[in-house]
PDB file of C-alpha atoms in Angstrom:
ATOM      1  CA  UNK A   1      10.676  79.965 -20.093  1.00 34.00           C
ATOM      2  CA  UNK A   2       7.691  78.776 -22.094  1.00 37.00           C
ATOM      3  CA  UNK A   3       4.559  77.922 -20.126  1.00 47.00           C
ATOM      4  CA  UNK A   4       0.952  76.887 -20.457  1.00 57.00           C
ATOM      5  CA  UNK A   5      -1.435  78.694 -18.163  1.00 51.00           C
ATOM      6  CA  UNK A   6      -5.127  78.720 -17.322  1.00 43.00           C
ATOM      7  CA  UNK A   7      -7.255  81.802 -16.771  1.00 46.00           C
ATOM      8  CA  UNK A   8      -9.600  80.427 -14.100  1.00 51.00           C
ATOM      9  CA  UNK A   9      -8.828  77.931 -11.373  1.00 84.00           C
ATOM     10  CA  UNK A  10     -12.498  77.048 -10.668  1.00 90.00           C
ATOM     11  CA  UNK A  11     -15.568  77.112 -12.904  1.00 93.00           C
ATOM     12  CA  UNK A  12     -19.043  76.587 -11.510  1.00 95.00           C
ATOM     13  CA  UNK A  13     -21.697  75.742 -14.101  1.00 96.00           C
ATOM     14  CA  UNK A  14     -25.311  74.740 -13.880  1.00 97.00           C
ATOM     15  CA  UNK A  15     -26.352  71.362 -15.208  1.00 97.00           C
ATOM     16  CA  UNK A  16     -27.489  71.676 -18.798  1.00 97.00           C
ATOM     17  CA  UNK A  17     -25.553  74.856 -19.480  1.00 97.00           C
ATOM     18  CA  UNK A  18     -22.521  75.074 -21.712  1.00 97.00           C
ATOM     19  CA  UNK A  19     -19.048  75.281 -20.153  1.00 96.00           C
ATOM     20  CA  UNK A  20     -16.074  77.122 -21.526  1.00 96.00           C
ATOM     21  CA  UNK A  21     -12.614  76.474 -20.149  1.00 96.00           C
ATOM     22  CA  UNK A  22      -9.814  78.742 -21.271  1.00 94.00           C
ATOM     23  CA  UNK A  23      -6.092  78.261 -21.597  1.00 93.00           C
ATOM     24  CA  UNK A  24      -3.238  80.532 -22.647  1.00 91.00           C
ATOM     25  CA  UNK A  25      -0.044  79.208 -24.115  1.00 88.00           C
ATOM     26  CA  UNK A  26       3.229  80.892 -24.946  1.00 80.00           C
ATOM     27  CA  UNK A  27       5.163  78.454 -27.153  1.00 85.00           C
ATOM     28  CA  UNK A  28       4.164  79.269 -30.708  1.00 83.00           C
ATOM     29  CA  UNK A  29       6.218  76.268 -31.916  1.00 85.00           C
ATOM     30  CA  UNK A  30       3.946  73.694 -30.265  1.00 88.00           C
ATOM     31  CA  UNK A  31       2.519  71.172 -32.727  1.00 87.00           C
ATOM     32  CA  UNK A  32      -0.479  69.871 -30.830  1.00 93.00           C
ATOM     33  CA  UNK A  33      -2.709  71.008 -28.026  1.00 95.00           C
ATOM     34  CA  UNK A  34      -4.543  68.519 -25.886  1.00 96.00           C
ATOM     35  CA  UNK A  35      -7.271  68.594 -23.263  1.00 97.00           C
ATOM     36  CA  UNK A  36      -7.329  66.074 -20.434  1.00 97.00           C
ATOM     37  CA  UNK A  37     -10.005  65.416 -17.847  1.00 97.00           C
ATOM     38  CA  UNK A  38      -9.109  64.177 -14.387  1.00 96.00           C
ATOM     39  CA  UNK A  39     -11.831  62.856 -12.138  1.00 95.00           C
ATOM     40  CA  UNK A  40     -11.277  62.510  -8.431  1.00 92.00           C
ATOM     41  CA  UNK A  41      -8.992  59.589  -7.619  1.00 90.00           C
ATOM     42  CA  UNK A  42      -8.145  58.867 -11.238  1.00 94.00           C
ATOM     43  CA  UNK A  43      -5.397  59.676 -13.687  1.00 95.00           C
ATOM     44  CA  UNK A  44      -5.927  62.228 -16.469  1.00 96.00           C
ATOM     45  CA  UNK A  45      -7.958  60.984 -19.393  1.00 96.00           C
ATOM     46  CA  UNK A  46      -7.587  62.252 -22.962  1.00 96.00           C
ATOM     47  CA  UNK A  47     -10.592  64.242 -24.204  1.00 96.00           C
ATOM     48  CA  UNK A  48      -9.657  65.867 -27.476  1.00 97.00           C
ATOM     49  CA  UNK A  49      -6.691  67.363 -29.260  1.00 96.00           C
ATOM     50  CA  UNK A  50      -6.101  69.853 -32.028  1.00 96.00           C
ATOM     51  CA  UNK A  51      -3.237  70.291 -34.411  1.00 94.00           C
ATOM     52  CA  UNK A  52      -1.579  73.676 -34.615  1.00 93.00           C
ATOM     53  CA  UNK A  53      -2.741  74.189 -38.226  1.00 94.00           C
ATOM     54  CA  UNK A  54      -6.416  73.895 -37.254  1.00 96.00           C
ATOM     55  CA  UNK A  55      -8.780  76.419 -35.645  1.00 96.00           C
ATOM     56  CA  UNK A  56     -11.551  74.159 -34.439  1.00 97.00           C
ATOM     57  CA  UNK A  57     -12.194  70.530 -33.747  1.00 97.00           C
ATOM     58  CA  UNK A  58     -15.362  68.880 -32.519  1.00 97.00           C
ATOM     59  CA  UNK A  59     -15.936  65.721 -30.582  1.00 95.00           C
ATOM     60  CA  UNK A  60     -18.876  64.304 -28.744  1.00 93.00           C
ATOM     61  CA  UNK A  61     -20.311  67.269 -26.779  1.00 96.00           C
ATOM     62  CA  UNK A  62     -16.882  68.932 -26.774  1.00 98.00           C
ATOM     63  CA  UNK A  63     -15.316  71.490 -29.048  1.00 98.00           C
ATOM     64  CA  UNK A  64     -11.781  72.804 -28.921  1.00 98.00           C
ATOM     65  CA  UNK A  65     -10.950  76.197 -30.393  1.00 97.00           C
ATOM     66  CA  UNK A  66      -7.447  77.393 -31.135  1.00 96.00           C
ATOM     67  CA  UNK A  67      -6.631  81.042 -31.696  1.00 95.00           C
ATOM     68  CA  UNK A  68      -2.981  81.254 -32.691  1.00 91.00           C
ATOM     69  CA  UNK A  69      -3.070  85.038 -33.023  1.00 91.00           C
ATOM     70  CA  UNK A  70      -3.548  85.509 -29.303  1.00 92.00           C
ATOM     71  CA  UNK A  71      -2.174  82.094 -28.290  1.00 92.00           C
ATOM     72  CA  UNK A  72      -5.411  80.980 -26.722  1.00 94.00           C
ATOM     73  CA  UNK A  73      -7.049  77.582 -26.451  1.00 95.00           C
ATOM     74  CA  UNK A  74     -10.522  76.805 -25.172  1.00 97.00           C
ATOM     75  CA  UNK A  75     -12.612  73.752 -24.446  1.00 97.00           C
ATOM     76  CA  UNK A  76     -16.368  74.009 -24.779  1.00 98.00           C
ATOM     77  CA  UNK A  77     -18.595  71.383 -23.212  1.00 98.00           C
ATOM     78  CA  UNK A  78     -22.186  71.363 -24.408  1.00 97.00           C
ATOM     79  CA  UNK A  79     -25.070  70.592 -22.049  1.00 97.00           C
ATOM     80  CA  UNK A  80     -22.821  70.049 -19.037  1.00 97.00           C
ATOM     81  CA  UNK A  81     -23.692  67.013 -16.954  1.00 97.00           C
ATOM     82  CA  UNK A  82     -22.801  66.016 -13.379  1.00 96.00           C
ATOM     83  CA  UNK A  83     -20.299  63.526 -14.798  1.00 96.00           C
ATOM     84  CA  UNK A  84     -18.384  66.434 -16.282  1.00 97.00           C
ATOM     85  CA  UNK A  85     -17.313  67.574 -12.820  1.00 97.00           C
ATOM     86  CA  UNK A  86     -13.546  67.174 -12.833  1.00 96.00           C
ATOM     87  CA  UNK A  87     -10.281  69.015 -13.229  1.00 95.00           C
ATOM     88  CA  UNK A  88      -9.486  69.890 -16.818  1.00 96.00           C
ATOM     89  CA  UNK A  89      -5.929  70.354 -18.033  1.00 95.00           C
ATOM     90  CA  UNK A  90      -4.710  71.813 -21.256  1.00 95.00           C
ATOM     91  CA  UNK A  91      -1.328  70.658 -22.507  1.00 95.00           C
ATOM     92  CA  UNK A  92       0.897  71.511 -25.405  1.00 94.00           C
ATOM     93  CA  UNK A  93       3.014  68.976 -27.211  1.00 93.00           C
ATOM     94  CA  UNK A  94       6.333  69.451 -28.888  1.00 88.00           C
ATOM     95  CA  UNK A  95       7.278  67.567 -32.030  1.00 86.00           C
ATOM     96  CA  UNK A  96       8.637  64.680 -29.967  1.00 86.00           C
ATOM     97  CA  UNK A  97       5.448  64.198 -28.003  1.00 89.00           C
ATOM     98  CA  UNK A  98       6.517  65.627 -24.684  1.00 91.00           C
ATOM     99  CA  UNK A  99       3.729  67.499 -22.915  1.00 94.00           C
ATOM    100  CA  UNK A 100       3.727  70.729 -20.974  1.00 93.00           C
ATOM    101  CA  UNK A 101       0.659  70.974 -18.738  1.00 93.00           C
ATOM    102  CA  UNK A 102      -1.236  73.925 -17.394  1.00 90.00           C
ATOM    103  CA  UNK A 103      -2.247  74.220 -13.753  1.00 89.00           C
ATOM    104  CA  UNK A 104      -5.775  72.902 -14.328  1.00 91.00           C
ATOM    105  CA  UNK A 105      -9.341  74.196 -13.923  1.00 93.00           C
ATOM    106  CA  UNK A 106     -11.775  72.635 -11.492  1.00 94.00           C
ATOM    107  CA  UNK A 107     -15.245  72.382 -13.046  1.00 96.00           C
ATOM    108  CA  UNK A 108     -18.120  72.025 -10.606  1.00 96.00           C
ATOM    109  CA  UNK A 109     -21.524  71.172 -12.023  1.00 97.00           C
ATOM    110  CA  UNK A 110     -24.437  72.288  -9.871  1.00 94.00           C
ATOM    111  CA  UNK A 111     -27.982  70.925 -10.137  1.00 90.00           C
TER     112      UNK A 111
ATOM    113  CA  UNK B   1      -8.194  49.720 -24.206  1.00 69.00           C
ATOM    114  CA  UNK B   2      -4.802  50.789 -23.023  1.00 69.00           C
ATOM    115  CA  UNK B   3      -4.183  49.905 -19.431  1.00 91.00           C
ATOM    116  CA  UNK B   4      -1.525  51.563 -17.325  1.00 97.00           C
ATOM    117  CA  UNK B   5      -1.230  50.256 -13.801  1.00 97.00           C
ATOM    118  CA  UNK B   6       0.750  51.559 -10.849  1.00 97.00           C
ATOM    119  CA  UNK B   7       1.857  49.291  -8.045  1.00 91.00           C
ATOM    120  CA  UNK B   8       0.397  51.297  -5.162  1.00 93.00           C
ATOM    121  CA  UNK B   9      -2.409  53.826  -4.779  1.00 95.00           C
ATOM    122  CA  UNK B  10      -1.127  55.141  -1.451  1.00 97.00           C
ATOM    123  CA  UNK B  11       2.323  54.971   0.089  1.00 97.00           C
ATOM    124  CA  UNK B  12       3.732  56.309   3.345  1.00 98.00           C
ATOM    125  CA  UNK B  13       7.499  56.441   3.748  1.00 98.00           C
ATOM    126  CA  UNK B  14       9.991  58.006   6.119  1.00 98.00           C
ATOM    127  CA  UNK B  15      12.611  60.597   5.259  1.00 98.00           C
ATOM    128  CA  UNK B  16      15.743  58.934   3.923  1.00 98.00           C
ATOM    129  CA  UNK B  17      14.058  55.735   2.784  1.00 97.00           C
ATOM    130  CA  UNK B  18      14.572  54.413  -0.721  1.00 97.00           C
ATOM    131  CA  UNK B  19      11.257  54.319  -2.548  1.00 98.00           C
ATOM    132  CA  UNK B  20      10.301  52.399  -5.658  1.00 97.00           C
ATOM    133  CA  UNK B  21       7.239  53.271  -7.706  1.00 98.00           C
ATOM    134  CA  UNK B  22       6.347  50.757 -10.376  1.00 97.00           C
ATOM    135  CA  UNK B  23       4.383  51.256 -13.572  1.00 98.00           C
ATOM    136  CA  UNK B  24       3.273  48.672 -16.101  1.00 98.00           C
ATOM    137  CA  UNK B  25       1.545  49.164 -19.448  1.00 97.00           C
ATOM    138  CA  UNK B  26      -0.013  46.389 -21.490  1.00 95.00           C
ATOM    139  CA  UNK B  27      -0.109  47.892 -24.988  1.00 93.00           C
ATOM    140  CA  UNK B  28       3.473  47.441 -26.135  1.00 94.00           C
ATOM    141  CA  UNK B  29       4.026  51.200 -26.068  1.00 95.00           C
ATOM    142  CA  UNK B  30       7.471  52.549 -26.836  1.00 95.00           C
ATOM    143  CA  UNK B  31       7.338  55.597 -24.571  1.00 96.00           C
ATOM    144  CA  UNK B  32       6.772  55.846 -20.857  1.00 97.00           C
ATOM    145  CA  UNK B  33       6.693  58.873 -18.603  1.00 97.00           C
ATOM    146  CA  UNK B  34       6.742  59.790 -14.922  1.00 98.00           C
ATOM    147  CA  UNK B  35       5.076  62.978 -13.701  1.00 98.00           C
ATOM    148  CA  UNK B  36       4.392  64.485 -10.338  1.00 97.00           C
ATOM    149  CA  UNK B  37       1.218  66.415  -9.721  1.00 95.00           C
ATOM    150  CA  UNK B  38       0.950  69.170  -7.133  1.00 91.00           C
ATOM    151  CA  UNK B  39      -1.993  71.537  -6.558  1.00 84.00           C
ATOM    152  CA  UNK B  40      -1.743  74.670  -8.671  1.00 83.00           C
ATOM    153  CA  UNK B  41       1.265  73.367 -10.586  1.00 86.00           C
ATOM    154  CA  UNK B  42      -0.349  70.845 -12.893  1.00 89.00           C
ATOM    155  CA  UNK B  43       1.707  67.868 -14.007  1.00 95.00           C
ATOM    156  CA  UNK B  44       5.459  68.185 -14.240  1.00 96.00           C
ATOM    157  CA  UNK B  45       7.624  65.724 -16.126  1.00 97.00           C
ATOM    158  CA  UNK B  46      10.275  63.973 -14.064  1.00 98.00           C
ATOM    159  CA  UNK B  47      11.749  61.434 -16.488  1.00 98.00           C
ATOM    160  CA  UNK B  48      10.725  59.669 -19.650  1.00 97.00           C
ATOM    161  CA  UNK B  49      11.919  56.715 -21.677  1.00 96.00           C
ATOM    162  CA  UNK B  50      11.536  56.026 -25.363  1.00 94.00           C
ATOM    163  CA  UNK B  51      13.000  52.531 -25.362  1.00 92.00           C
ATOM    164  CA  UNK B  52      14.196  49.773 -23.081  1.00 93.00           C
ATOM    165  CA  UNK B  53      17.214  50.863 -21.037  1.00 90.00           C
ATOM    166  CA  UNK B  54      16.903  54.416 -22.411  1.00 93.00           C
ATOM    167  CA  UNK B  55      15.969  57.377 -20.229  1.00 95.00           C
ATOM    168  CA  UNK B  56      15.815  61.123 -20.565  1.00 95.00           C
ATOM    169  CA  UNK B  57      15.505  63.817 -17.928  1.00 97.00           C
ATOM    170  CA  UNK B  58      12.342  65.819 -17.823  1.00 96.00           C
ATOM    171  CA  UNK B  59      11.810  69.196 -16.212  1.00 95.00           C
ATOM    172  CA  UNK B  60      12.356  68.178 -12.559  1.00 97.00           C
ATOM    173  CA  UNK B  61      14.661  65.118 -12.376  1.00 97.00           C
ATOM    174  CA  UNK B  62      16.550  66.127  -9.222  1.00 97.00           C
ATOM    175  CA  UNK B  63      16.195  63.583  -6.447  1.00 97.00           C
ATOM    176  CA  UNK B  64      14.815  60.902  -8.760  1.00 98.00           C
ATOM    177  CA  UNK B  65      16.114  58.137 -10.976  1.00 98.00           C
ATOM    178  CA  UNK B  66      14.379  55.646 -13.247  1.00 98.00           C
ATOM    179  CA  UNK B  67      14.814  52.168 -14.605  1.00 97.00           C
ATOM    180  CA  UNK B  68      13.407  50.508 -17.686  1.00 97.00           C
ATOM    181  CA  UNK B  69      14.641  46.942 -17.988  1.00 96.00           C
ATOM    182  CA  UNK B  70      11.586  45.682 -19.844  1.00 96.00           C
ATOM    183  CA  UNK B  71       9.439  47.456 -22.395  1.00 96.00           C
ATOM    184  CA  UNK B  72       6.264  47.239 -20.349  1.00 97.00           C
ATOM    185  CA  UNK B  73       7.713  48.383 -17.028  1.00 97.00           C
ATOM    186  CA  UNK B  74       9.045  51.763 -15.945  1.00 98.00           C
ATOM    187  CA  UNK B  75      10.179  52.329 -12.378  1.00 98.00           C
ATOM    188  CA  UNK B  76      10.662  55.605 -10.552  1.00 98.00           C
ATOM    189  CA  UNK B  77      13.174  55.569  -7.713  1.00 98.00           C
ATOM    190  CA  UNK B  78      13.562  58.031  -4.900  1.00 98.00           C
ATOM    191  CA  UNK B  79      17.064  57.269  -3.633  1.00 95.00           C
ATOM    192  CA  UNK B  80      16.560  59.065  -0.325  1.00 97.00           C
ATOM    193  CA  UNK B  81      13.014  60.307   0.138  1.00 98.00           C
ATOM    194  CA  UNK B  82      12.490  63.827   1.430  1.00 98.00           C
ATOM    195  CA  UNK B  83       9.357  65.581   2.642  1.00 97.00           C
ATOM    196  CA  UNK B  84       9.269  67.819  -0.429  1.00 96.00           C
ATOM    197  CA  UNK B  85       8.735  64.703  -2.508  1.00 98.00           C
ATOM    198  CA  UNK B  86       5.321  64.226  -0.961  1.00 97.00           C
ATOM    199  CA  UNK B  87       3.093  64.339  -4.012  1.00 97.00           C
ATOM    200  CA  UNK B  88       0.880  62.457  -6.450  1.00 97.00           C
ATOM    201  CA  UNK B  89       2.957  60.493  -8.956  1.00 98.00           C
ATOM    202  CA  UNK B  90       1.494  59.646 -12.335  1.00 98.00           C
ATOM    203  CA  UNK B  91       2.832  57.271 -14.932  1.00 98.00           C
ATOM    204  CA  UNK B  92       1.890  57.476 -18.600  1.00 97.00           C
ATOM    205  CA  UNK B  93       2.677  55.702 -21.832  1.00 97.00           C
ATOM    206  CA  UNK B  94       2.353  56.496 -25.526  1.00 95.00           C
ATOM    207  CA  UNK B  95       2.682  54.353 -28.615  1.00 94.00           C
ATOM    208  CA  UNK B  96       5.654  56.077 -30.229  1.00 89.00           C
ATOM    209  CA  UNK B  97       7.345  59.420 -30.671  1.00 87.00           C
ATOM    210  CA  UNK B  98       5.391  62.199 -32.272  1.00 86.00           C
ATOM    211  CA  UNK B  99       3.290  65.226 -31.439  1.00 82.00           C
ATOM    212  CA  UNK B 100      -0.040  63.516 -32.084  1.00 84.00           C
ATOM    213  CA  UNK B 101       0.567  60.463 -29.914  1.00 90.00           C
ATOM    214  CA  UNK B 102      -1.828  60.297 -26.993  1.00 92.00           C
ATOM    215  CA  UNK B 103      -0.438  59.707 -23.539  1.00 95.00           C
ATOM    216  CA  UNK B 104      -2.406  57.259 -21.397  1.00 96.00           C
ATOM    217  CA  UNK B 105      -2.201  57.657 -17.661  1.00 97.00           C
ATOM    218  CA  UNK B 106      -2.295  55.320 -14.722  1.00 97.00           C
ATOM    219  CA  UNK B 107      -4.422  56.043 -11.629  1.00 96.00           C
ATOM    220  CA  UNK B 108      -1.544  57.594  -9.706  1.00 97.00           C
ATOM    221  CA  UNK B 109       0.327  56.874  -6.501  1.00 97.00           C
ATOM    222  CA  UNK B 110      -0.131  59.299  -3.652  1.00 97.00           C
ATOM    223  CA  UNK B 111       3.129  59.364  -1.705  1.00 98.00           C
ATOM    224  CA  UNK B 112       3.479  60.832   1.763  1.00 98.00           C
ATOM    225  CA  UNK B 113       7.007  61.254   3.125  1.00 98.00           C
ATOM    226  CA  UNK B 114       7.145  61.809   6.874  1.00 97.00           C
TER     227      UNK B 114
END
């Protein structure tokens, strides 16, 4: 079946550096791709999304890149801060709005 | 801000018990969802509802049922809890159908079935 997967389960990054979290997807019919952040003890929180007809979208300190040729999605976090330590999930949405989540990447920010 | 609340943060139940997990959203959202979250598996959709008294099966509905009698409330029911239902349960809501509609999550209920 179709699936969303992540390349790395854990990412360790030094404070101030840029982080890149990668995600592979297999359903070329997905309309939207979304990144969620889940801090310890909390539910996932929406970060940013990108429509399937776009290649790049920027938010505050975050950028999402979509490469439809190789079915790859990435989240870039600029100047990573301790508060960015969390699990990050990519998800793909069908036209209805149902989400299919990846396994998640744990980001650990070191001083 | 959208607020999604779940009735319990932690729950311990015994095998065979009937378990109710409650979720309430305060933004008049049409859609509500129940997921379970397990390490290495991400979030998996159990059931969702797009209107009062309407429900649809997600990817892993076996062993679960749901109820949506009021728009703001969506309940997940484990008819006879089993140890393999030990997990984190997350509720979410979204405004309406559509690919661009953000899902807002509650804090989760961590359920332990002994």
